[in-house]
PDB file of N, CA and C in Angstrom:
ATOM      1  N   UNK A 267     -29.204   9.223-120.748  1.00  0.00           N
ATOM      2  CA  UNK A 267     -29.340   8.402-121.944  1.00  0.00           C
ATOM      3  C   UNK A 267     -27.949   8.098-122.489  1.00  0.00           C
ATOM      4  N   UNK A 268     -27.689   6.738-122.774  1.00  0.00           N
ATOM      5  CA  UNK A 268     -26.537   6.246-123.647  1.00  0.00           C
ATOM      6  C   UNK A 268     -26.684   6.091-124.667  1.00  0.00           C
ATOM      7  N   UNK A 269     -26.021   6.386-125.660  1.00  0.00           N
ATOM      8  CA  UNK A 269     -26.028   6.136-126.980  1.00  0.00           C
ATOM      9  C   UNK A 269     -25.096   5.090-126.950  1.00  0.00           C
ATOM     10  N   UNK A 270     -25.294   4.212-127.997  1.00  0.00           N
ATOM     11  CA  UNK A 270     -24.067   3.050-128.224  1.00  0.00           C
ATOM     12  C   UNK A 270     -24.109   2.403-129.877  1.00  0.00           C
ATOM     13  N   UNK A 271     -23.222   2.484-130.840  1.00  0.00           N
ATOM     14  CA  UNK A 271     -23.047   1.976-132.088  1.00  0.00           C
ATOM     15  C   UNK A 271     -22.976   0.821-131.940  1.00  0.00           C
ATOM     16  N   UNK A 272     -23.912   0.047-132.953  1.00  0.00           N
ATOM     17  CA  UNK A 272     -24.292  -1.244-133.151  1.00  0.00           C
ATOM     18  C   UNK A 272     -23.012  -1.951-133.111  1.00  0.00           C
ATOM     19  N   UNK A 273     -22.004  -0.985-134.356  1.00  0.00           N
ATOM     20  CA  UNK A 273     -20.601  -1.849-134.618  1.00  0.00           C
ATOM     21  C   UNK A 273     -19.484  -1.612-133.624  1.00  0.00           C
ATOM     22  N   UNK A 274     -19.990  -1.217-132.362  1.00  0.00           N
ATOM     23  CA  UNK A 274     -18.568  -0.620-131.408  1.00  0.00           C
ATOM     24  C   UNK A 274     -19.677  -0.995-129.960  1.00  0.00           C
ATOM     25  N   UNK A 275     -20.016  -1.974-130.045  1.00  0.00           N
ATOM     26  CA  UNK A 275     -20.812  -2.468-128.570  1.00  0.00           C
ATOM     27  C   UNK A 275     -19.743  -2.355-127.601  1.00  0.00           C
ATOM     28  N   UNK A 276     -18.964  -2.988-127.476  1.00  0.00           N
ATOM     29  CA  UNK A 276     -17.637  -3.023-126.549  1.00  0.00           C
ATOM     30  C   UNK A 276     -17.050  -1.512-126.265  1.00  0.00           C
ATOM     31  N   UNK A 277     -16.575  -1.409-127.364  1.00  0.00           N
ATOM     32  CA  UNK A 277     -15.972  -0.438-126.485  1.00  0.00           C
ATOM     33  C   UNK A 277     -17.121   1.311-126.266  1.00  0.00           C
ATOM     34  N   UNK A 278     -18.254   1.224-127.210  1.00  0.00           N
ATOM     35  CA  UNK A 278     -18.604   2.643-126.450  1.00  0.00           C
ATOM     36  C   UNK A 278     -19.718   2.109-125.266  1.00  0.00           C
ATOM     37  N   UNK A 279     -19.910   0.722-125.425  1.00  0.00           N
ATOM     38  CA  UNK A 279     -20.529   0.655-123.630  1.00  0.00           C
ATOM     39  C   UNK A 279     -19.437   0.527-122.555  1.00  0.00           C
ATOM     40  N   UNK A 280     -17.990   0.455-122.929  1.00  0.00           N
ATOM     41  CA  UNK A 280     -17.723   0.532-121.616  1.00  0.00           C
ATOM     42  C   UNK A 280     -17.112   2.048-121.324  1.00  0.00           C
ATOM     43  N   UNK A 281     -16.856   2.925-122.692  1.00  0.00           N
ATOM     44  CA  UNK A 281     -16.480   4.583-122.527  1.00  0.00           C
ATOM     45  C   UNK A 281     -18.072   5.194-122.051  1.00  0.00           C
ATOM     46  N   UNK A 282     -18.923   5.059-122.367  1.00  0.00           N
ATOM     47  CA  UNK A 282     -20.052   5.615-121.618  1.00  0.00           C
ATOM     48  C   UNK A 282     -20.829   5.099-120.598  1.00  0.00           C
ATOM     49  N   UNK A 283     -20.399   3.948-120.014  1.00  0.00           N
ATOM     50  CA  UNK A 283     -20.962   3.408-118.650  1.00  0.00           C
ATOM     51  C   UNK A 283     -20.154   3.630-118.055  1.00  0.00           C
ATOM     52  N   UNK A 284     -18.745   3.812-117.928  1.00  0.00           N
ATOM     53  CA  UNK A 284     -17.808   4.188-117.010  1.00  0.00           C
ATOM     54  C   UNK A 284     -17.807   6.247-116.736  1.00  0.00           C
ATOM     55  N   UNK A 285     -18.142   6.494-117.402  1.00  0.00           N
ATOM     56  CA  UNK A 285     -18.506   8.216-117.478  1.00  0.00           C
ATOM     57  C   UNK A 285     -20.110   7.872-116.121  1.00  0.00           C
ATOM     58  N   UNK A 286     -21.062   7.530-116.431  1.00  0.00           N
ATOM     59  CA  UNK A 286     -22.212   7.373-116.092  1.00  0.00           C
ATOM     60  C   UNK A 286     -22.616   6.672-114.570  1.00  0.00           C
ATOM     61  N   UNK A 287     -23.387   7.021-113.882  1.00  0.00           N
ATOM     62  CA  UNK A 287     -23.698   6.523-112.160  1.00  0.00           C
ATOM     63  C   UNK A 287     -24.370   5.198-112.862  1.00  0.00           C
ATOM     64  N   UNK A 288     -23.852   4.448-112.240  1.00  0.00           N
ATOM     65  CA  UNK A 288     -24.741   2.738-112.764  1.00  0.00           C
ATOM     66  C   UNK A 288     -25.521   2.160-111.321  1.00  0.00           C
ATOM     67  N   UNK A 289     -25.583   2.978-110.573  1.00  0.00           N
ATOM     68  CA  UNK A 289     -26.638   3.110-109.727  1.00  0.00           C
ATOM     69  C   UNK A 289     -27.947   3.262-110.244  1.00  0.00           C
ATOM     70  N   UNK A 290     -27.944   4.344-110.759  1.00  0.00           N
ATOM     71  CA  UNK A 290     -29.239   4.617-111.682  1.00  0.00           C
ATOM     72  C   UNK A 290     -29.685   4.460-113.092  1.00  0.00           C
ATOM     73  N   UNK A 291     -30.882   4.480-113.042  1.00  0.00           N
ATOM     74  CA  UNK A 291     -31.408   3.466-114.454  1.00  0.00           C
ATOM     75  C   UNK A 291     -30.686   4.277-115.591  1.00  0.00           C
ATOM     76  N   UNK A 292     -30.320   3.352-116.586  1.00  0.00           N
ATOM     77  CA  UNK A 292     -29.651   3.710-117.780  1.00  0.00           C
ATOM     78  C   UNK A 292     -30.384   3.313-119.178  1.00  0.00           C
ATOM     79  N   UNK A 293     -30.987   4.522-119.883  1.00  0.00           N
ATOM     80  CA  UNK A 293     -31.775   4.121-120.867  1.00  0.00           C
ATOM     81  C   UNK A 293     -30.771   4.344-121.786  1.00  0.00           C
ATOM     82  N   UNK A 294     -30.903   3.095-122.892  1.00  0.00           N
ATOM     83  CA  UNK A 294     -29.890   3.018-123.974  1.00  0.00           C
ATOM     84  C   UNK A 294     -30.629   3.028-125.082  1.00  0.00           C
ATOM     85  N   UNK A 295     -29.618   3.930-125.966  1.00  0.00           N
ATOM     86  CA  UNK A 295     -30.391   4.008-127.633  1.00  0.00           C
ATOM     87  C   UNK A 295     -28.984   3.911-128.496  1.00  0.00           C
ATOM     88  N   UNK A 296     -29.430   2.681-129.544  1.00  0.00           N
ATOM     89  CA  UNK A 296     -28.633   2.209-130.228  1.00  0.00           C
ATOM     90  C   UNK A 296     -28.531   2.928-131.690  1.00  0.00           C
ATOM     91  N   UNK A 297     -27.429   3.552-132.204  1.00  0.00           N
ATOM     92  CA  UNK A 297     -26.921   4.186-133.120  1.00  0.00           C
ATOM     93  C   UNK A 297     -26.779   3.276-134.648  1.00  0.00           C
ATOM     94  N   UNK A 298     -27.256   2.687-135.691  1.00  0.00           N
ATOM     95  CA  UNK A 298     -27.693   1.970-136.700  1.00  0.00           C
ATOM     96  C   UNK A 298     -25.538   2.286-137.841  1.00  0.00           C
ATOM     97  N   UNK A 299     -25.618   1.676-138.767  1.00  0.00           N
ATOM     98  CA  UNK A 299     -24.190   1.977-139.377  1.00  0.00           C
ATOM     99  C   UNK A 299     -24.154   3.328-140.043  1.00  0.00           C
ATOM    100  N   UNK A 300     -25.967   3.811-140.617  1.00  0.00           N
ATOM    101  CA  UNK A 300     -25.697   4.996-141.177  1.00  0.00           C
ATOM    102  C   UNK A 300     -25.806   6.465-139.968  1.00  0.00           C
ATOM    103  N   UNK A 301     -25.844   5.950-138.393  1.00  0.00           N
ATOM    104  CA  UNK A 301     -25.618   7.170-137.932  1.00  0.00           C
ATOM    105  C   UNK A 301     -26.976   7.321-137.561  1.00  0.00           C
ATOM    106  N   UNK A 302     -28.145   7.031-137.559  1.00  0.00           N
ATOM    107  CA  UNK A 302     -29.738   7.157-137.369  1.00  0.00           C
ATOM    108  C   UNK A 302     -30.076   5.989-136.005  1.00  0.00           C
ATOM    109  N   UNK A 303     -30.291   7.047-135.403  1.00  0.00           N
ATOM    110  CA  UNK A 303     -31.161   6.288-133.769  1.00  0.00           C
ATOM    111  C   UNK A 303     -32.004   5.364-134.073  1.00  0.00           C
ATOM    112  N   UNK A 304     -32.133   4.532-133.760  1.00  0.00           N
ATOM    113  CA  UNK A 304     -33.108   2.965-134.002  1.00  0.00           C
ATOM    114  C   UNK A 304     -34.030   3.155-133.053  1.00  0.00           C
ATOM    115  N   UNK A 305     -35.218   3.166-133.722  1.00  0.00           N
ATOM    116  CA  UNK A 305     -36.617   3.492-133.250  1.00  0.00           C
ATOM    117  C   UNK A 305     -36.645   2.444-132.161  1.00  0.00           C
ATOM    118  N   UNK A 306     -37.064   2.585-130.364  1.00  0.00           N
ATOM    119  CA  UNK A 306     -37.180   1.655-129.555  1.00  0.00           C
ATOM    120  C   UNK A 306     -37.362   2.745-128.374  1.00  0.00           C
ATOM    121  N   UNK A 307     -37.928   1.711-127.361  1.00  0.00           N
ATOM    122  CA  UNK A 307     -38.399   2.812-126.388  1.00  0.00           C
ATOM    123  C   UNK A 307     -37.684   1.985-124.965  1.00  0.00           C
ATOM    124  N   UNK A 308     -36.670   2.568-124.593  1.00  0.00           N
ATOM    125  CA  UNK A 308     -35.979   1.303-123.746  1.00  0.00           C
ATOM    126  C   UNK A 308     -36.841   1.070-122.337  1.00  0.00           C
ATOM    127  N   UNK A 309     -37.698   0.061-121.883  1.00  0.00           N
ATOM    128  CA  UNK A 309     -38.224  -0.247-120.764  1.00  0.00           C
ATOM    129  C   UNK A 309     -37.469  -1.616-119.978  1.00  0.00           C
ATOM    130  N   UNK A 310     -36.356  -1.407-120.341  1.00  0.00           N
ATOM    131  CA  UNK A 310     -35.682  -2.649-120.310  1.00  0.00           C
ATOM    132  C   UNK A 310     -35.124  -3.653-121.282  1.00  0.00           C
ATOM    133  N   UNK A 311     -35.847  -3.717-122.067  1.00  0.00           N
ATOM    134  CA  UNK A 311     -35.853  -4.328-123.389  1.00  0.00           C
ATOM    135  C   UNK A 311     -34.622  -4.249-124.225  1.00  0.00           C
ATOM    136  N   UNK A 312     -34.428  -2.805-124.231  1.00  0.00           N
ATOM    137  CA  UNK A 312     -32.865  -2.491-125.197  1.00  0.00           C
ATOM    138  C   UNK A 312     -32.087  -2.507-124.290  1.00  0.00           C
ATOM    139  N   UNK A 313     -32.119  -2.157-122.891  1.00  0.00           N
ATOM    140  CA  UNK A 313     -30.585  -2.608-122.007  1.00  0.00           C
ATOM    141  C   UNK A 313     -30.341  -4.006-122.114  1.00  0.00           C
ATOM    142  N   UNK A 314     -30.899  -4.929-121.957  1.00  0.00           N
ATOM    143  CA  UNK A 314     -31.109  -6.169-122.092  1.00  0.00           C
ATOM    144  C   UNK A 314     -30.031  -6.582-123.414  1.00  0.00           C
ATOM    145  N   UNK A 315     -30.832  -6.363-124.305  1.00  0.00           N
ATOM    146  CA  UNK A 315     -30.158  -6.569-125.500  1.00  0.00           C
ATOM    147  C   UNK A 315     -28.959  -5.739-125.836  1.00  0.00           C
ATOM    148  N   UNK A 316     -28.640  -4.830-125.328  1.00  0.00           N
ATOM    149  CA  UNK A 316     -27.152  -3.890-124.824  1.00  0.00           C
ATOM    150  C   UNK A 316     -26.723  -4.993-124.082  1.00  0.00           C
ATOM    151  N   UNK A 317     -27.154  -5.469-123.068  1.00  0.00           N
ATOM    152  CA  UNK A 317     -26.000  -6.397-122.038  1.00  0.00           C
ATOM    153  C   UNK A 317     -25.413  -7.792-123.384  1.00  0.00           C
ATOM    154  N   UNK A 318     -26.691  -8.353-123.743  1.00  0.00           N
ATOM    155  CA  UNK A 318     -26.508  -9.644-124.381  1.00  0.00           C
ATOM    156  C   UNK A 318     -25.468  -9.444-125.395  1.00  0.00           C
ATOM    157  N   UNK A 319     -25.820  -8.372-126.156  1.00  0.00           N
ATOM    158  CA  UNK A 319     -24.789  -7.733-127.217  1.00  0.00           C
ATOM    159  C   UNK A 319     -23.078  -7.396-126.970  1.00  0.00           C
ATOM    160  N   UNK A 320     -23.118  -6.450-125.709  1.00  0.00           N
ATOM    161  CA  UNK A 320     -21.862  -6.936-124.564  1.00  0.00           C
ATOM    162  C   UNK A 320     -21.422  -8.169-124.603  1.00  0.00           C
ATOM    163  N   UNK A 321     -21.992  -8.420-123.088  1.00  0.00           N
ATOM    164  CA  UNK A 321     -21.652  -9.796-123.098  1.00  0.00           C
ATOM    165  C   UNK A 321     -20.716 -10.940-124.468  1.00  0.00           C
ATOM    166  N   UNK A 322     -21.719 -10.901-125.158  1.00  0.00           N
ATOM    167  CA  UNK A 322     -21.086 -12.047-126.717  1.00  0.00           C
ATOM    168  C   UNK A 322     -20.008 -11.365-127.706  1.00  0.00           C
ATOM    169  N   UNK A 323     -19.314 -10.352-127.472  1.00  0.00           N
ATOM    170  CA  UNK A 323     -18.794  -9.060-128.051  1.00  0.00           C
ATOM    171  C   UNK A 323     -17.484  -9.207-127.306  1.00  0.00           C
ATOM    172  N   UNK A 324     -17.308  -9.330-125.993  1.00  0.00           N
ATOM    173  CA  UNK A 324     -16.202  -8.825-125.276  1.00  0.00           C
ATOM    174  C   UNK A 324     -16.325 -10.280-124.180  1.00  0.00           C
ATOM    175  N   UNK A 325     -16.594 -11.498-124.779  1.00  0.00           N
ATOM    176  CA  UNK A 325     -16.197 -13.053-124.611  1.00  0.00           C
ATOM    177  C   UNK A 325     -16.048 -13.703-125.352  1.00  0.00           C
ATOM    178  N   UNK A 326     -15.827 -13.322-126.723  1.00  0.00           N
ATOM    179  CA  UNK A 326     -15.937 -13.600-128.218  1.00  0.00           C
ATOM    180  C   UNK A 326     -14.074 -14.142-128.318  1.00  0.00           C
ATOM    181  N   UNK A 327     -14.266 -15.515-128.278  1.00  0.00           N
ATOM    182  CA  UNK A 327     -12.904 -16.135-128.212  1.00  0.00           C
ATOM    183  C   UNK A 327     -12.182 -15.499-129.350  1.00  0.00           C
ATOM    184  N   UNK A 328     -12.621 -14.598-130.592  1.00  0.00           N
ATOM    185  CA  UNK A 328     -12.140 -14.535-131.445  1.00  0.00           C
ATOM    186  C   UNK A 328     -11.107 -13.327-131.232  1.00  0.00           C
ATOM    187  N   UNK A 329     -11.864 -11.809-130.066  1.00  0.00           N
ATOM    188  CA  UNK A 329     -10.857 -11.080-129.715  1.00  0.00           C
ATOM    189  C   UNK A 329      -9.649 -11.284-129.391  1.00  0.00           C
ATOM    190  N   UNK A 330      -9.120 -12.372-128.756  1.00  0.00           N
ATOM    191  CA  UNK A 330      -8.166 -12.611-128.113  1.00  0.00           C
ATOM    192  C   UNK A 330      -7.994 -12.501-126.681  1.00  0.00           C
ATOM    193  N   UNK A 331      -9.183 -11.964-125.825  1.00  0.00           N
ATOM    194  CA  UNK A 331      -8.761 -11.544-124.638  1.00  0.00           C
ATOM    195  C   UNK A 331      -9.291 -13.048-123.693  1.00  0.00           C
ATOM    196  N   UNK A 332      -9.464 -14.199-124.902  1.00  0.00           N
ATOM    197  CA  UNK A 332      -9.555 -15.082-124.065  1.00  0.00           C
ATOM    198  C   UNK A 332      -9.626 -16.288-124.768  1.00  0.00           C
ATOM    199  N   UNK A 333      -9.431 -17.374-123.906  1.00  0.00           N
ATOM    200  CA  UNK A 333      -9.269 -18.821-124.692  1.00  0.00           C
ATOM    201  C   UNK A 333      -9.978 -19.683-124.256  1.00  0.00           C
ATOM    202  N   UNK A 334     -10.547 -20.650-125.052  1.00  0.00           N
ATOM    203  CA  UNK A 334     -11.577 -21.743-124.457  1.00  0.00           C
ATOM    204  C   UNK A 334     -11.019 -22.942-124.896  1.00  0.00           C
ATOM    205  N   UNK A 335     -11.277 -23.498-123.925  1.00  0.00           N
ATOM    206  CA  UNK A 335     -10.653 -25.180-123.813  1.00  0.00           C
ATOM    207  C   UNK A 335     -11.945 -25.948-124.379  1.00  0.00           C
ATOM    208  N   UNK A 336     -11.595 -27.394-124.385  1.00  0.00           N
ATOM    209  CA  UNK A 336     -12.224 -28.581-124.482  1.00  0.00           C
ATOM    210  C   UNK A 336     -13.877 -27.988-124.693  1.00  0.00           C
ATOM    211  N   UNK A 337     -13.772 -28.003-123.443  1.00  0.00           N
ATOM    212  CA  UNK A 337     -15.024 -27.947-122.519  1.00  0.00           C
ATOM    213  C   UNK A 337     -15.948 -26.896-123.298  1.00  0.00           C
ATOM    214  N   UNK A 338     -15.457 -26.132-123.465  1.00  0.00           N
ATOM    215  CA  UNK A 338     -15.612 -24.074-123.948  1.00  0.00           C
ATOM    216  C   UNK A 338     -15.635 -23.652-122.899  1.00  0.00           C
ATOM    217  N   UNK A 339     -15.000 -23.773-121.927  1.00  0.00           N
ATOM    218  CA  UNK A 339     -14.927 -22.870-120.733  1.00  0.00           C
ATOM    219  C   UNK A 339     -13.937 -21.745-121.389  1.00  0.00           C
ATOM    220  N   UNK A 340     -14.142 -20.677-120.855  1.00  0.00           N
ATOM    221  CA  UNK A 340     -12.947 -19.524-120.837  1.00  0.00           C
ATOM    222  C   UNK A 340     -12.303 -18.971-119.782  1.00  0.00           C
ATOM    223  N   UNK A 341     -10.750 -18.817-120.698  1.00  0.00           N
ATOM    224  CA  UNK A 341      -9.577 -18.600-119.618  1.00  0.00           C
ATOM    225  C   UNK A 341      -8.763 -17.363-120.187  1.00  0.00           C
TER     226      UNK A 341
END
């Protein structure tokens, strides 16, 4: 089981998926601002929304780790 804070998507999914075999299924439970596990039963559903949450978090032109042209492609 992964735990991951709502406000630190980036970086504690990539300190606890890099610890973790990603071979095998990874049930994730998301940590709320006051510290309380968010009721969910992961069948897919919350990894999902862990990836999407990723994903838009750590391509977020606003970090800096990337730039979008015209188009919005990123570079």
């Amino acid at each position: 089981r992964v735990t991951i804070q709502r406000e630190h998507v980036a970086q504690d999914g990539f300190d606890r998926l890099a610890e973790g075999d990603l071979k095998a299924p990874t049930a994730i439970t998301f940590i709320d601002q006051f510290g309380n596990e968010e009721a969910g039963i992961d069948c897919g559903g919350v990894f999902k929304e862990f990836l999407t949450s990723l994903c838009k978090e750590v391509f977020d032109t606003d970090r800096g780790l990337w730039l979008a042209n015209k188009s919005r492609d990123c570079w």
